CSV table of C-alpha atoms in Angstrom, one decimal:
chain,number,residue,atom,x,y,z
A,445,MET,CA,-37.7,2.1,19.5
A,446,THR,CA,-33.7,3.3,19.3
A,447,THR,CA,-32.1,6.4,18.2
A,448,ASN,CA,-29.5,7.0,15.6
A,449,VAL,CA,-26.3,8.6,16.9
A,450,SER,CA,-27.0,11.7,14.9
A,451,GLY,CA,-30.0,12.1,16.4
A,452,GLU,CA,-32.0,12.4,13.0
A,453,SER,CA,-34.9,10.3,12.4
A,454,ASP,CA,-36.5,11.9,9.4
A,455,SER,CA,-35.5,10.9,5.9
A,456,ASP,CA,-34.8,13.7,3.2
A,457,LEU,CA,-36.2,11.5,0.7
A,458,ASP,CA,-39.9,11.6,2.1
A,459,SER,CA,-41.3,12.0,-1.5
A,460,ALA,CA,-39.8,12.0,-4.6
A,461,PRO,CA,-39.0,15.5,-6.2
A,462,ASP,CA,-39.8,16.3,-9.6
A,463,ARG,CA,-37.5,15.8,-12.4
A,464,ASP,CA,-36.9,18.3,-15.2
A,465,PRO,CA,-36.1,16.0,-18.5
A,466,GLY,CA,-34.7,18.9,-20.3
A,467,ALA,CA,-31.5,19.2,-21.8
A,468,ALA,CA,-28.3,20.5,-20.3
A,469,ASP,CA,-26.4,23.7,-21.4
A,470,GLU,CA,-22.9,23.0,-22.1
A,471,PRO,CA,-20.3,24.0,-19.3
A,472,ASP,CA,-19.2,27.6,-19.2
A,473,PRO,CA,-15.2,27.2,-20.5
A,474,ALA,CA,-14.4,30.6,-18.8
A,475,THR,CA,-14.4,28.4,-15.3
A,476,ALA,CA,-13.4,25.0,-16.6
A,477,THR,CA,-9.8,24.0,-16.1
A,478,ALA,CA,-9.7,20.9,-17.9
A,479,PRO,CA,-12.1,18.9,-19.9
A,480,THR,CA,-15.5,18.6,-18.6
A,481,SER,CA,-16.9,15.1,-19.5
A,482,ALA,CA,-15.8,13.3,-16.7
A,483,THR,CA,-14.7,10.0,-18.8
A,484,ALA,CA,-12.4,7.3,-17.5
A,485,PRO,CA,-9.3,5.9,-19.8
A,486,ALA,CA,-10.0,4.2,-22.9
A,487,ASP,CA,-10.4,0.4,-22.6
A,488,THR,CA,-11.0,0.4,-18.9
A,489,PRO,CA,-14.0,-1.5,-17.3
A,490,LEU,CA,-16.3,1.1,-15.9
A,491,ALA,CA,-17.7,0.8,-12.2
A,492,VAL,CA,-19.9,3.7,-12.7
A,493,SER,CA,-21.5,5.7,-15.9
A,494,CYS,CA,-23.6,8.6,-15.9
A,495,ALA,CA,-25.1,10.2,-19.3
A,496,GLY,CA,-26.4,13.3,-19.3
A,497,LEU,CA,-27.7,12.9,-15.6
A,498,ARG,CA,-29.9,15.5,-14.7
A,499,TYR,CA,-32.1,15.8,-11.6
A,500,ALA,CA,-34.4,18.9,-10.3
A,501,PHE,CA,-36.4,19.5,-6.9
A,502,GLY,CA,-39.1,21.4,-8.0
A,503,GLU,CA,-37.9,24.6,-10.4
A,504,THR,CA,-34.3,24.0,-8.9
A,505,THR,CA,-31.8,21.8,-11.0
A,506,ALA,CA,-29.4,20.0,-8.7
A,507,VAL,CA,-27.9,18.2,-10.9
A,508,ASP,CA,-27.6,19.5,-14.9
A,509,GLY,CA,-26.6,17.1,-17.7
A,510,LEU,CA,-23.7,15.0,-15.9
A,511,ASP,CA,-21.6,12.6,-18.0
A,512,LEU,CA,-19.2,10.7,-15.3
A,513,SER,CA,-17.3,7.5,-15.8
A,514,VAL,CA,-15.4,6.0,-12.8
A,515,ALA,CA,-13.1,2.8,-13.5
A,516,ASP,CA,-13.2,-0.1,-11.9
A,517,GLY,CA,-10.8,0.3,-9.0
A,518,GLU,CA,-9.9,3.5,-8.8
A,519,VAL,CA,-10.2,5.9,-6.3
A,520,PHE,CA,-13.0,8.7,-7.7
A,521,GLY,CA,-13.2,12.3,-6.1
A,522,LEU,CA,-16.3,14.2,-6.6
A,523,LEU,CA,-15.7,17.9,-5.3
A,524,GLY,CA,-17.4,21.0,-5.0
A,525,PRO,CA,-19.2,23.5,-2.8
A,526,ASN,CA,-22.3,22.7,-1.0
A,527,GLY,CA,-24.8,22.9,-2.9
A,528,ALA,CA,-23.0,21.9,-6.1
A,529,GLY,CA,-25.1,18.3,-6.8
A,530,LYS,CA,-22.6,16.0,-5.5
A,531,THR,CA,-25.0,14.2,-2.9
A,532,THR,CA,-27.8,14.5,-5.3
A,533,ALA,CA,-25.7,12.7,-8.1
A,534,ILE,CA,-24.8,9.9,-5.3
A,535,ARG,CA,-28.4,9.3,-4.5
A,536,CYS,CA,-28.9,9.1,-8.1
A,537,ILE,CA,-26.1,6.3,-8.5
A,538,THR,CA,-27.0,4.3,-5.1
A,539,THR,CA,-30.8,4.2,-6.7
A,540,LEU,CA,-32.2,6.3,-3.4
A,541,LEU,CA,-33.7,8.8,-6.0
A,542,PRO,CA,-35.3,7.6,-9.0
A,543,VAL,CA,-33.8,8.3,-12.4
A,544,PRO,CA,-34.8,7.5,-16.0
A,545,SER,CA,-33.6,4.5,-17.6
A,546,GLY,CA,-30.2,4.5,-19.3
A,547,MET,CA,-28.7,7.7,-17.6
A,548,VAL,CA,-27.1,5.6,-14.9
A,549,ARG,CA,-25.4,2.4,-14.7
A,550,VAL,CA,-23.2,0.3,-12.2
A,551,PHE,CA,-20.8,-2.4,-13.4
A,552,GLY,CA,-23.5,-2.6,-16.4
A,553,HIS,CA,-26.7,-2.7,-14.6
A,554,ASP,CA,-29.1,0.0,-15.3
A,555,ALA,CA,-30.1,2.2,-11.9
A,556,ALA,CA,-33.6,2.3,-13.1
A,557,ARG,CA,-34.6,-1.1,-14.0
A,558,GLU,CA,-32.2,-3.2,-11.9
A,559,ARG,CA,-32.3,-1.3,-8.6
A,560,MET,CA,-31.8,-4.2,-6.7
A,561,PRO,CA,-28.5,-5.9,-8.8
A,562,VAL,CA,-27.6,-2.4,-8.4
A,563,ARG,CA,-27.5,-2.2,-4.7
A,564,ARG,CA,-26.3,-5.4,-3.8
A,565,LEU,CA,-22.8,-4.2,-5.9
A,566,LEU,CA,-22.7,-1.1,-3.2
A,567,GLY,CA,-21.6,0.1,0.0
A,568,TYR,CA,-22.5,3.3,0.7
A,569,VAL,CA,-21.5,5.7,3.6
A,570,PRO,CA,-23.9,8.8,3.7
A,571,GLN,CA,-22.8,12.3,5.1
A,572,GLN,CA,-26.0,12.0,7.7
A,573,LEU,CA,-24.9,9.4,10.5
A,574,SER,CA,-26.5,6.0,10.1
A,575,ALA,CA,-25.2,4.0,13.3
A,576,ASP,CA,-27.7,3.3,15.7
A,577,ALA,CA,-26.5,4.8,19.5
A,578,GLY,CA,-28.3,2.1,20.9
A,579,LEU,CA,-26.9,-1.0,19.7
A,580,THR,CA,-23.4,-2.0,20.0
A,581,GLY,CA,-20.9,-2.2,17.4
A,582,ARG,CA,-21.3,-5.7,16.5
A,583,GLU,CA,-24.9,-5.3,16.3
A,584,ASN,CA,-24.9,-2.4,14.0
A,585,VAL,CA,-23.1,-4.2,11.6
A,586,ALA,CA,-25.1,-7.3,11.5
A,587,LEU,CA,-28.4,-5.3,11.2
A,588,PHE,CA,-26.9,-4.1,8.0
A,589,ALA,CA,-25.7,-7.6,6.9
A,590,ARG,CA,-29.4,-8.5,7.4
A,591,VAL,CA,-30.5,-5.4,5.4
A,592,PHE,CA,-28.1,-6.2,2.4
A,593,ASP,CA,-29.2,-10.0,2.3
A,594,VAL,CA,-25.8,-11.4,3.2
A,595,PRO,CA,-26.5,-15.5,3.7
A,596,ARG,CA,-27.3,-16.6,7.3
A,597,HIS,CA,-24.8,-18.8,7.7
A,598,GLU,CA,-22.3,-16.2,6.4
A,599,ARG,CA,-23.2,-13.2,8.8
A,600,ALA,CA,-21.1,-14.1,11.7
A,601,GLU,CA,-18.0,-14.4,9.8
A,602,ARG,CA,-18.8,-11.3,7.6
A,603,VAL,CA,-19.7,-8.9,10.4
A,604,GLN,CA,-16.4,-9.9,12.3
A,605,GLN,CA,-14.0,-9.4,8.9
A,606,ALA,CA,-15.8,-6.1,8.6
A,607,LEU,CA,-15.0,-5.1,12.2
A,608,THR,CA,-11.4,-6.4,11.9
A,609,ALA,CA,-10.9,-4.4,8.8
A,610,VAL,CA,-11.5,-1.1,10.9
A,611,ASP,CA,-9.9,-2.0,13.8
A,612,LEU,CA,-13.0,-2.2,15.8
A,613,THR,CA,-12.6,-5.7,17.3
A,614,GLU,CA,-12.3,-4.8,20.9
A,615,ALA,CA,-14.8,-2.5,21.1
A,616,ALA,CA,-17.3,-4.2,18.9
A,617,ASP,CA,-19.4,-5.1,22.3
A,618,ARG,CA,-19.7,-1.6,23.5
A,619,LEU,CA,-22.8,0.5,22.9
A,620,ALA,CA,-22.1,2.7,19.5
A,621,LYS,CA,-22.9,6.0,21.9
A,622,THR,CA,-19.7,5.5,24.0
A,623,TYR,CA,-17.5,5.8,20.4
A,624,SER,CA,-15.3,8.5,19.5
A,625,GLY,CA,-16.4,10.2,16.1
A,626,GLY,CA,-13.8,8.4,14.8
A,627,MET,CA,-14.8,5.2,15.7
A,628,VAL,CA,-18.3,6.2,14.9
A,629,ARG,CA,-17.3,6.8,11.1
A,630,ARG,CA,-15.1,3.8,11.2
A,631,LEU,CA,-18.3,1.8,12.2
A,632,GLU,CA,-20.3,3.1,9.7
A,633,LEU,CA,-17.6,2.1,6.9
A,634,ALA,CA,-17.9,-1.6,8.5
A,635,GLN,CA,-21.5,-1.5,8.1
A,636,ALA,CA,-21.0,-0.5,4.4
A,637,LEU,CA,-18.0,-3.2,4.2
A,638,VAL,CA,-20.1,-6.1,5.6
A,639,SER,CA,-21.8,-6.9,2.2
A,640,ALA,CA,-18.5,-7.2,0.3
A,641,PRO,CA,-19.0,-4.5,-2.1
A,642,ARG,CA,-17.2,-3.9,-5.4
A,643,LEU,CA,-18.0,-0.3,-5.2
A,644,LEU,CA,-17.8,1.8,-2.0
A,645,ILE,CA,-19.5,5.1,-2.1
A,646,LEU,CA,-18.3,7.6,0.7
A,647,ASP,CA,-20.2,11.2,1.2
A,648,GLU,CA,-18.2,13.4,3.4
A,649,PRO,CA,-16.5,10.4,5.5
A,650,THR,CA,-14.1,12.6,7.6
A,651,ILE,CA,-16.4,15.6,8.1
A,652,GLY,CA,-16.1,16.9,11.4
A,653,LEU,CA,-12.9,14.7,12.3
A,654,ASP,CA,-9.5,15.7,13.4
A,655,PRO,CA,-6.4,15.2,11.5
A,656,ILE,CA,-5.5,12.4,13.0
A,657,ALA,CA,-9.0,10.4,12.9
A,658,ARG,CA,-9.1,11.7,9.2
A,659,THR,CA,-6.0,9.8,8.2
A,660,ASN,CA,-7.3,7.0,10.3
A,661,VAL,CA,-10.2,6.8,8.4
A,662,TRP,CA,-8.1,6.6,5.2
A,663,GLU,CA,-5.9,4.0,6.2
A,664,HIS,CA,-8.7,1.5,6.8
A,665,ILE,CA,-10.1,3.0,3.4
A,666,ASN,CA,-7.1,2.1,1.5
A,667,ALA,CA,-6.4,-1.0,3.6
A,668,VAL,CA,-9.5,-2.5,2.4
A,669,ARG,CA,-9.2,-1.5,-1.1
A,670,GLU,CA,-6.0,-2.9,-1.4
A,671,ALA,CA,-7.0,-6.0,-0.5
A,672,THR,CA,-10.1,-6.6,-2.4
A,673,GLY,CA,-9.7,-4.2,-5.3
A,674,MET,CA,-12.9,-2.3,-4.7
A,675,THR,CA,-13.5,0.7,-6.7
A,676,VAL,CA,-13.9,4.2,-4.3
A,677,LEU,CA,-16.3,6.9,-4.9
A,678,VAL,CA,-15.8,10.0,-2.4
A,679,THR,CA,-17.1,13.0,-2.0
A,680,THR,CA,-15.1,15.5,0.3
A,681,HIS,CA,-14.4,19.1,1.3
A,682,TYR,CA,-10.7,18.3,1.9
A,683,MET,CA,-8.8,18.8,-0.9
A,684,ASP,CA,-5.7,17.9,0.7
A,685,GLU,CA,-7.5,14.0,1.0
A,686,ALA,CA,-8.7,14.2,-2.4
A,687,ASP,CA,-5.1,15.3,-3.7
A,688,GLN,CA,-3.0,12.6,-1.3
A,689,TYR,CA,-6.0,9.7,-2.1
A,690,CYS,CA,-8.0,10.4,-5.3
A,691,ASP,CA,-6.6,8.8,-8.4
A,692,ARG,CA,-8.9,11.3,-10.6
A,693,VAL,CA,-11.1,14.1,-9.2
A,694,ALA,CA,-14.1,16.1,-10.9
A,695,LEU,CA,-15.1,19.6,-9.4
A,696,MET,CA,-18.7,20.0,-9.7
A,697,HIS,CA,-20.4,23.7,-9.6
A,698,ARG,CA,-24.0,24.3,-10.1
A,699,GLY,CA,-24.9,20.7,-11.0
A,700,ARG,CA,-22.4,20.4,-13.8
A,701,ILE,CA,-18.5,19.3,-14.1
A,702,ARG,CA,-16.4,22.0,-14.5
A,703,ALA,CA,-12.9,20.1,-14.3
A,704,LEU,CA,-11.7,16.7,-14.2
A,705,GLY,CA,-8.1,14.8,-14.3
A,706,THR,CA,-5.8,13.8,-11.8
A,707,PRO,CA,-4.7,16.2,-9.0
A,708,GLU,CA,-1.6,16.8,-10.7
A,709,GLU,CA,-3.0,17.4,-14.1
A,710,LEU,CA,-5.3,20.1,-12.5
A,711,ARG,CA,-2.6,21.9,-10.5
A,712,SER,CA,-0.3,21.7,-13.6
A,713,GLY,CA,-3.2,23.1,-15.8
A,714,LEU,CA,-3.9,26.3,-13.5
A,715,ARG,CA,-0.5,26.9,-13.3
A,716,GLU,CA,-0.1,27.0,-17.2
A,717,ARG,CA,-3.0,29.5,-17.3
A,718,LEU,CA,-1.7,31.5,-15.0
A,719,GLY,CA,1.6,32.0,-17.1
A,720,GLY,CA,3.3,28.9,-16.5
A,721,GLU,CA,5.7,30.6,-13.5
A,722,GLY,CA,5.5,30.3,-9.7
A,723,PRO,CA,5.0,27.8,-7.4
A,724,LEU,CA,2.7,24.8,-8.5
A,725,PRO,CA,-0.9,25.6,-7.6
A,726,THR,CA,-2.7,23.8,-4.6
A,727,LEU,CA,-6.1,21.5,-5.6
A,728,GLU,CA,-7.3,24.0,-3.2
A,729,ASP,CA,-6.5,26.9,-5.6
A,730,VAL,CA,-8.0,25.3,-8.4
A,731,PHE,CA,-11.4,24.7,-6.8
A,732,ARG,CA,-11.4,28.5,-5.8
A,733,VAL,CA,-10.8,29.2,-9.8
A,734,VAL,CA,-13.6,26.5,-10.5
A,735,ALA,CA,-16.4,27.8,-7.8
A,736,GLY,CA,-15.3,31.5,-7.7
A,737,SER,CA,-15.7,32.8,-4.0
A,738,GLY,CA,-18.4,30.1,-3.2
A,739,LEU,CA,-20.0,32.3,-0.4
A,740,ASP,CA,-23.4,32.9,-2.1
A,741,ASP,CA,-23.6,29.2,-3.5
A,742,GLN,CA,-22.7,27.3,-0.6
A,743,GLY,CA,-26.0,25.4,-0.6
A,744,ASP,CA,-29.4,26.4,1.0
A,745,PHE,CA,-30.0,26.8,5.2
A,746,ARG,CA,-30.9,22.7,5.3
A,747,ASP,CA,-27.3,21.9,3.7
A,748,VAL,CA,-25.6,24.4,6.1
A,749,ARG,CA,-27.6,22.8,8.7
A,750,SER,CA,-27.4,19.4,7.8
A,751,THR,CA,-23.5,19.8,7.8
A,752,ARG,CA,-23.0,21.6,11.0
A,753,ARG,CA,-25.2,19.1,12.9
A,754,THR,CA,-23.0,16.2,11.6
A,755,ALA,CA,-19.5,17.9,12.5
A,756,THR,CA,-20.8,18.5,15.7
A,757,ARG,CA,-21.9,15.0,16.4
A,758,VAL,CA,-19.0,13.7,15.1
A,759,GLY,CA,-16.8,15.5,16.5
């Protein structure tokens, strides 16, 4: 049996946690810096729609009445401190966590009743590394082509196209364990792209990478997006990435969306709250206002351990 690059073999999803179907409270207006219902512009086709999404792990509510709309073709950033509920929301959207019917739709398909049609529309790069160290880059991508049910007669061409899109053609036949951190992330991007998804979901895609590798990963994401028109939903802790690459962002804290808008709108909104004078605040300033100090709400021990492991192994 081969091991993956991260060395992780256990899933956080071995057992389905309890759900709390109760209604969510309204967000605290003291922390909100913009409208908190993350709705796409009117008359825009939706790639993702969440209505009152709520998910609990036992007595701990991870997502608390989330209303979210992502427009077809946009790059949407879901930001927030560890423990804010971002990854749980992503796992609900990707059907990795079960939700009641009507709460999540992907291009009109109900994530509860139409799980396979939803999965066929998705490409997913999780925060935990998913590439297999004992396989070559080409073999890793080919494996995902089979998993995503790419027709047999198209697989070789699709695999080559995905490798070319992320500039891994020359390294395709090397073992993944010989790749640098940036190459591993690009390989995982190729794995997600091999099925030609309409929606690409990225959970902390550049965690642990140096600035040059981070830029390189985003350049490949944008090149594929421009060529295909696909929608991108991304979580990240890097405010500069969200500011530069996202069309709109939503800031989550304690399971709820506290602020929503374009990066420019959020920065301008904060300056108005501060009196309208001085330099334009950064998106990180907005993040600090929404999340507070954040030091006491940075997830549990497992969150911190998981993030540090991923950063160490990629870097």
